Amino acid sequence: MIEHLLSMDQLSASDITMILDTAESLLEVTHRPIKKLPTLRGRTVCNLFYEASTRTRISFELAAKRLSADVINFSADSKSSVAKGESFKDTAWTLEAMGVDAIIVRHGASGAPHQLAQWVKASVINAGDGRHEHPTQALLDLFSIRRRFKDFEGLEVAIVGDVLNSRVARSNVKGLLEMGASVTLVGPPTLVPKSAAAWGARIVYDLDEVISDVDICYLLRVQKERQAEQLFPSDREYAACWGLDSMRLRRMKPEALVMHPGPLNRGVEISAEASESDRAIILDQVSNGLAVRMSLLYLMLGGKDEWS
Ligand code: CP
């Protein structure tokens, strides 16, 4: 297994299958009355978060605890020495000196996890770096899709919205194409970068052109915090042109699914009705994230005990 997980580029289809198969076994454990395994007893996992997170941080914390690892949560806020000017490198070396085995890092700068992996001996897992990648989100999405459709071959996936600012889109395109699905990127021309033409996905600017044909409509959060200027006229116009509402929901194939990485901007990229419909597996994605992150920690930190 890989030492660090920095990008979906590192994972072949067989690597991804191994991670998802392991997650499948661990998902069963998460439904037991006693959900804890002794697998990573004595190991220490640090969540190092320089950007806000609910799902990723909590699910890595829970995943590590379910495998009996010790967990340190570090947020680069007013309570840490980052507020006194401590550098990323000195923070990394401080954690290293405390003997952590894995660092889960989220950072606003693309490439920060790659840099961190050069400074420390611990395994580094990218929990989202700038606009670059969010590989564990892609893995939990692939797991969620495989649990519903069984096979990626022939699957039509539309990734819709703020592709420009989305690390989720970049990691998902890589993972879905590697597994054999077809991907279409959909969004306003200002939010689909020209460089996306080289990613191997089709690009379409009109959601209504594809909505009836897709097996999965994956909505991206509009990331206003990363937009230096207004890239579409208004939330209302965005919702009308690229949002998934009840009318578009009704035009989808009967078995088609709705996905979103969260957090949601309800009424912008997705309506309340679409997000709460039977087709939406948004909360399944969250639950599945726990099993996928347990799988990664187990495989990367060399868990040896059987759990069956
Ligand atoms: N999907 C995702 O990364 O959510 P958080 O920002 O809450 O971790």
Coordinates of C-alpha atoms and ligand atoms in Angstrom, one line a residue:
M1 CA 0.0 0.0 0.0
I2 CA 1.1 3.6 -0.6
E3 CA 2.9 5.5 2.2
H4 CA 1.1 8.8 1.6
L5 CA -2.2 9.5 -0.1
L6 CA -1.7 12.9 -1.8
S7 CA -3.6 12.5 -5.1
M8 CA -5.9 10.1 -6.9
D9 CA -3.1 9.9 -9.5
Q10 CA -1.4 7.5 -7.2
L11 CA -4.2 4.9 -7.2
S12 CA -4.8 2.4 -10.0
A13 CA -8.2 0.7 -10.5
S14 CA -6.9 -2.3 -8.5
D15 CA -5.7 -0.1 -5.6
I16 CA -9.1 1.6 -5.5
T17 CA -10.9 -1.8 -5.6
M18 CA -8.8 -3.0 -2.6
I19 CA -9.6 0.2 -0.6
L20 CA -13.3 -0.2 -1.4
D21 CA -13.4 -3.9 -0.7
T22 CA -11.7 -3.3 2.7
A23 CA -14.2 -0.5 3.4
E24 CA -17.1 -2.9 2.6
S25 CA -15.8 -5.3 5.3
L26 CA -15.3 -2.4 7.8
L27 CA -18.8 -1.1 7.0
E28 CA -20.2 -4.2 8.5
V29 CA -18.1 -3.6 11.7
T30 CA -19.7 0.0 12.0
H31 CA -23.1 -1.7 12.3
R32 CA -22.1 -4.0 15.2
P33 CA -23.2 -3.1 18.7
I34 CA -19.5 -2.8 19.7
K35 CA -17.9 -0.9 16.8
K36 CA -14.3 -0.7 18.0
L37 CA -11.4 -2.8 16.7
P38 CA -8.0 -3.1 18.3
T39 CA -6.2 -2.9 15.0
L40 CA -4.3 0.4 15.4
R41 CA -3.8 0.3 19.2
G42 CA -0.7 2.2 20.1
R43 CA -0.7 4.3 16.9
T44 CA -1.3 8.0 16.8
V45 CA -3.2 9.9 14.1
C46 CA -3.2 13.7 14.0
N47 CA -5.9 15.8 12.2
L48 CA -4.0 18.9 11.1
F49 CA -6.7 21.3 9.7
Y50 CA -5.8 24.8 8.4
E51 CA -9.3 25.1 6.8
A52 CA -12.8 24.6 8.1
S53 CA -14.3 21.1 8.0
T54 CA -17.1 19.1 9.5
R55 CA -17.4 15.8 7.6
T56 CA -13.8 15.1 6.8
R57 CA -12.3 16.0 10.2
I58 CA -15.0 14.2 12.3
S59 CA -15.0 11.1 10.1
F60 CA -11.2 10.8 10.2
E61 CA -11.3 11.2 14.0
L62 CA -14.0 8.6 14.4
A63 CA -12.3 6.2 11.9
A64 CA -9.1 6.4 13.9
K65 CA -10.9 5.9 17.2
R66 CA -12.9 3.0 15.9
L67 CA -9.5 1.3 15.0
S68 CA -8.3 2.1 18.6
A69 CA -5.6 4.7 17.5
D70 CA -4.9 7.7 19.7
V71 CA -6.1 10.9 18.0
I72 CA -4.9 14.5 18.2
N73 CA -7.0 17.3 16.7
F74 CA -5.1 20.4 15.6
S75 CA -6.9 23.4 14.2
A76 CA -4.8 26.3 13.0
D77 CA -6.9 28.9 14.9
S78 CA -6.4 31.4 17.7
K79 CA -5.8 28.6 20.2
S80 CA -2.7 27.2 18.4
S81 CA 0.8 28.6 18.0
V82 CA 0.0 29.3 14.3
A83 CA -1.7 32.5 15.8
K84 CA 1.8 33.5 17.1
G85 CA 3.3 33.1 13.6
E86 CA 4.5 29.5 13.8
S87 CA 5.3 28.2 10.3
F88 CA 3.7 25.1 8.6
K89 CA 7.2 23.5 8.7
D90 CA 7.8 24.1 12.4
T91 CA 4.3 22.8 13.2
A92 CA 5.0 19.7 11.1
W93 CA 8.3 19.1 12.9
T94 CA 6.6 19.6 16.3
L95 CA 4.1 16.9 15.5
E96 CA 6.9 14.7 14.2
A97 CA 8.7 15.1 17.5
M98 CA 5.6 13.9 19.4
G99 CA 5.8 10.7 17.4
V100 CA 2.6 10.8 15.3
D101 CA 2.2 7.9 12.8
A102 CA -0.2 9.6 10.4
I103 CA -1.1 13.3 9.6
I104 CA -4.4 14.0 8.0
V105 CA -4.0 17.5 6.5
R106 CA -6.4 20.1 5.1
H107 CA -4.8 23.3 3.8
G108 CA -5.9 26.2 1.7
A109 CA -2.7 26.0 -0.4
S110 CA -2.6 23.5 -3.3
G111 CA 0.4 21.2 -2.8
A112 CA 0.7 21.6 1.0
P113 CA 0.3 17.9 1.7
H114 CA 3.0 17.1 -0.8
Q115 CA 5.3 19.5 1.0
L116 CA 4.4 18.1 4.4
A117 CA 5.2 14.5 3.2
Q118 CA 8.8 15.7 2.4
W119 CA 9.2 17.0 6.0
V120 CA 7.9 14.1 8.1
K121 CA 8.3 10.4 8.4
A122 CA 4.6 9.9 9.3
S123 CA 2.1 8.9 6.6
V124 CA 0.4 12.0 5.1
I125 CA -3.2 11.9 3.9
N126 CA -4.6 14.8 1.9
A127 CA -7.9 15.9 3.3
G128 CA -8.3 18.7 0.8
D129 CA -5.7 21.1 -0.5
G130 CA -6.8 24.4 -2.1
R131 CA -8.4 23.8 -5.5
H132 CA -6.2 20.8 -6.1
E133 CA -7.5 17.5 -4.7
H134 CA -9.6 15.8 -2.1
P135 CA -8.8 12.1 -2.7
T136 CA -10.7 10.6 0.3
Q137 CA -13.9 12.4 -0.8
A138 CA -13.5 10.8 -4.3
L139 CA -12.9 7.4 -2.7
L140 CA -16.0 7.6 -0.5
D141 CA -18.0 8.8 -3.5
L142 CA -16.7 5.8 -5.6
F143 CA -17.7 3.5 -2.7
S144 CA -21.2 5.1 -2.5
I145 CA -21.6 4.6 -6.3
R146 CA -20.4 1.0 -6.3
R147 CA -22.8 0.1 -3.4
R148 CA -25.7 1.2 -5.7
F149 CA -24.6 0.4 -9.2
K150 CA -22.1 -2.5 -8.7
D151 CA -20.2 -1.7 -11.9
F152 CA -18.6 1.6 -13.1
E153 CA -18.4 0.5 -16.8
G154 CA -21.0 2.4 -18.8
L155 CA -22.0 4.7 -15.9
E156 CA -22.7 8.3 -17.0
V157 CA -21.8 10.8 -14.3
A158 CA -22.4 14.5 -14.6
I159 CA -20.3 16.7 -12.2
V160 CA -22.2 20.0 -12.1
G161 CA -21.3 23.5 -11.0
D162 CA -18.2 25.3 -9.7
V163 CA -15.6 23.0 -11.3
L164 CA -13.1 25.8 -11.3
N165 CA -12.7 25.9 -7.5
S166 CA -13.4 22.3 -6.8
R167 CA -10.8 19.8 -5.5
V168 CA -13.7 17.3 -5.3
A169 CA -14.3 17.6 -9.0
R170 CA -10.6 17.0 -9.8
S171 CA -10.3 13.9 -7.6
N172 CA -13.6 12.5 -8.7
V173 CA -12.9 12.9 -12.4
K174 CA -9.6 11.0 -12.0
G175 CA -11.2 8.2 -9.9
L176 CA -14.3 7.8 -12.0
L177 CA -12.3 7.6 -15.3
E178 CA -9.8 5.2 -13.7
M179 CA -12.8 2.9 -12.8
G180 CA -14.3 3.0 -16.3
A181 CA -17.2 5.5 -15.9
S182 CA -17.9 8.4 -18.3
V183 CA -17.8 11.9 -16.9
T184 CA -19.4 15.1 -18.1
L185 CA -18.5 18.4 -16.5
V186 CA -21.4 20.9 -16.6
G187 CA -21.4 24.5 -15.5
P188 CA -21.3 28.1 -16.5
P189 CA -18.3 28.8 -18.8
T190 CA -16.8 31.0 -16.1
L191 CA -16.7 28.1 -13.6
V192 CA -15.4 25.4 -15.9
P193 CA -11.7 26.0 -16.5
K194 CA -10.3 25.7 -20.1
S195 CA -7.7 23.3 -18.7
A196 CA -10.5 20.8 -17.8
A197 CA -10.5 19.8 -21.5
A198 CA -7.4 17.8 -20.7
W199 CA -8.9 15.9 -17.8
G200 CA -10.5 13.3 -20.1
A201 CA -14.1 14.4 -19.3
R202 CA -16.7 15.8 -21.8
I203 CA -17.6 19.5 -21.1
V204 CA -21.2 20.8 -21.5
Y205 CA -22.5 24.2 -20.5
D206 CA -26.2 23.3 -20.5
L207 CA -27.5 21.0 -17.7
D208 CA -30.8 20.4 -19.5
E209 CA -28.8 18.9 -22.4
V210 CA -27.6 16.0 -20.2
I211 CA -30.0 15.7 -17.2
S212 CA -32.2 13.0 -18.7
D213 CA -29.2 10.8 -19.7
V214 CA -27.1 10.6 -16.6
D215 CA -27.0 7.9 -13.9
I216 CA -25.5 10.3 -11.4
C217 CA -26.0 14.0 -11.0
Y218 CA -23.1 15.1 -8.7
L219 CA -23.7 18.7 -7.6
L220 CA -20.7 20.8 -6.5
R221 CA -20.9 23.5 -3.8
V222 CA -20.6 27.0 -5.2
Q223 CA -17.4 28.1 -3.4
K224 CA -17.9 31.8 -2.9
E225 CA -15.0 31.9 -0.5
R226 CA -12.6 31.0 -3.3
Q227 CA -14.2 33.4 -5.9
A228 CA -12.2 36.6 -6.1
E229 CA -14.9 38.1 -8.3
Q230 CA -18.6 37.3 -9.0
L231 CA -18.5 34.7 -11.8
F232 CA -22.3 34.4 -12.4
P233 CA -24.9 37.1 -12.2
S234 CA -26.8 36.0 -9.1
D235 CA -27.7 32.9 -7.0
R236 CA -31.2 33.0 -8.5
E237 CA -29.8 32.8 -12.1
Y238 CA -27.3 30.1 -11.1
A239 CA -30.1 28.0 -9.6
A240 CA -32.3 28.5 -12.7
C241 CA -29.5 27.5 -15.1
W242 CA -27.4 25.0 -13.2
G243 CA -29.2 24.1 -10.0
L244 CA -31.0 20.7 -9.5
D245 CA -34.6 21.5 -8.7
S246 CA -37.8 19.4 -8.7
M247 CA -38.4 19.9 -12.4
R248 CA -34.9 18.6 -13.4
L249 CA -35.2 15.9 -10.8
R250 CA -38.3 14.6 -12.5
R251 CA -36.5 14.5 -15.8
M252 CA -33.8 12.2 -14.5
K253 CA -33.8 8.4 -15.2
P254 CA -35.8 6.4 -12.7
E255 CA -32.7 4.8 -11.1
A256 CA -30.5 7.9 -11.3
L257 CA -28.9 9.2 -8.1
V258 CA -28.2 12.7 -6.7
M259 CA -24.9 13.3 -4.9
H260 CA -23.2 16.2 -3.2
P261 CA -20.0 16.3 -1.1
G262 CA -21.5 18.8 1.4
P263 CA -21.9 21.3 2.8
L264 CA -24.9 22.3 0.7
N265 CA -26.0 25.7 -0.5
R266 CA -29.7 24.9 -0.6
G267 CA -31.5 27.0 -3.2
V268 CA -28.4 27.6 -5.2
E269 CA -26.8 24.4 -6.6
I270 CA -29.6 22.1 -5.2
S271 CA -33.1 22.7 -4.0
A272 CA -34.4 21.5 -0.7
E273 CA -36.7 19.0 -2.5
A274 CA -33.9 17.6 -4.6
S275 CA -31.5 17.3 -1.6
E276 CA -34.2 15.4 0.5
S277 CA -35.6 13.2 -2.3
D278 CA -35.3 9.4 -2.4
R279 CA -32.7 9.7 -5.1
A280 CA -30.3 11.8 -3.0
I281 CA -27.6 9.7 -1.2
I282 CA -25.9 12.7 0.4
L283 CA -26.1 11.3 3.9
D284 CA -25.0 7.8 2.7
Q285 CA -21.9 9.5 1.3
V286 CA -21.2 10.8 4.9
S287 CA -21.8 7.3 6.5
N288 CA -19.7 5.6 3.8
G289 CA -16.9 8.1 4.4
L290 CA -16.3 6.6 7.8
A291 CA -15.8 3.1 6.4
V292 CA -13.5 4.4 3.6
R293 CA -11.4 6.3 6.0
M294 CA -11.1 3.3 8.3
S295 CA -10.0 1.3 5.3
L296 CA -7.3 3.8 4.4
L297 CA -5.9 4.0 7.9
Y298 CA -6.0 0.3 8.2
L299 CA -4.2 -0.3 4.9
M300 CA -1.7 2.6 5.2
L301 CA -0.8 2.1 8.9
G302 CA -0.4 -1.7 8.5
G303 CA -3.2 -3.0 10.5
K304 CA -2.6 -6.7 11.0
D305 CA -5.4 -8.0 13.1
E306 CA -8.4 -9.7 11.5
W307 CA -11.8 -8.3 12.4
S308 CA -14.1 -11.0 11.1
Ligands
CP1 N1 -17.1 17.2 1.8 C1 -16.2 17.8 2.7 O1 -15.0 17.8 2.5 O2 -16.9 18.4 3.7 P1 -16.2 19.1 5.0 O3 -15.6 20.4 4.4 O4 -17.3 19.4 6.0 O5 -15.1 18.3 5.5

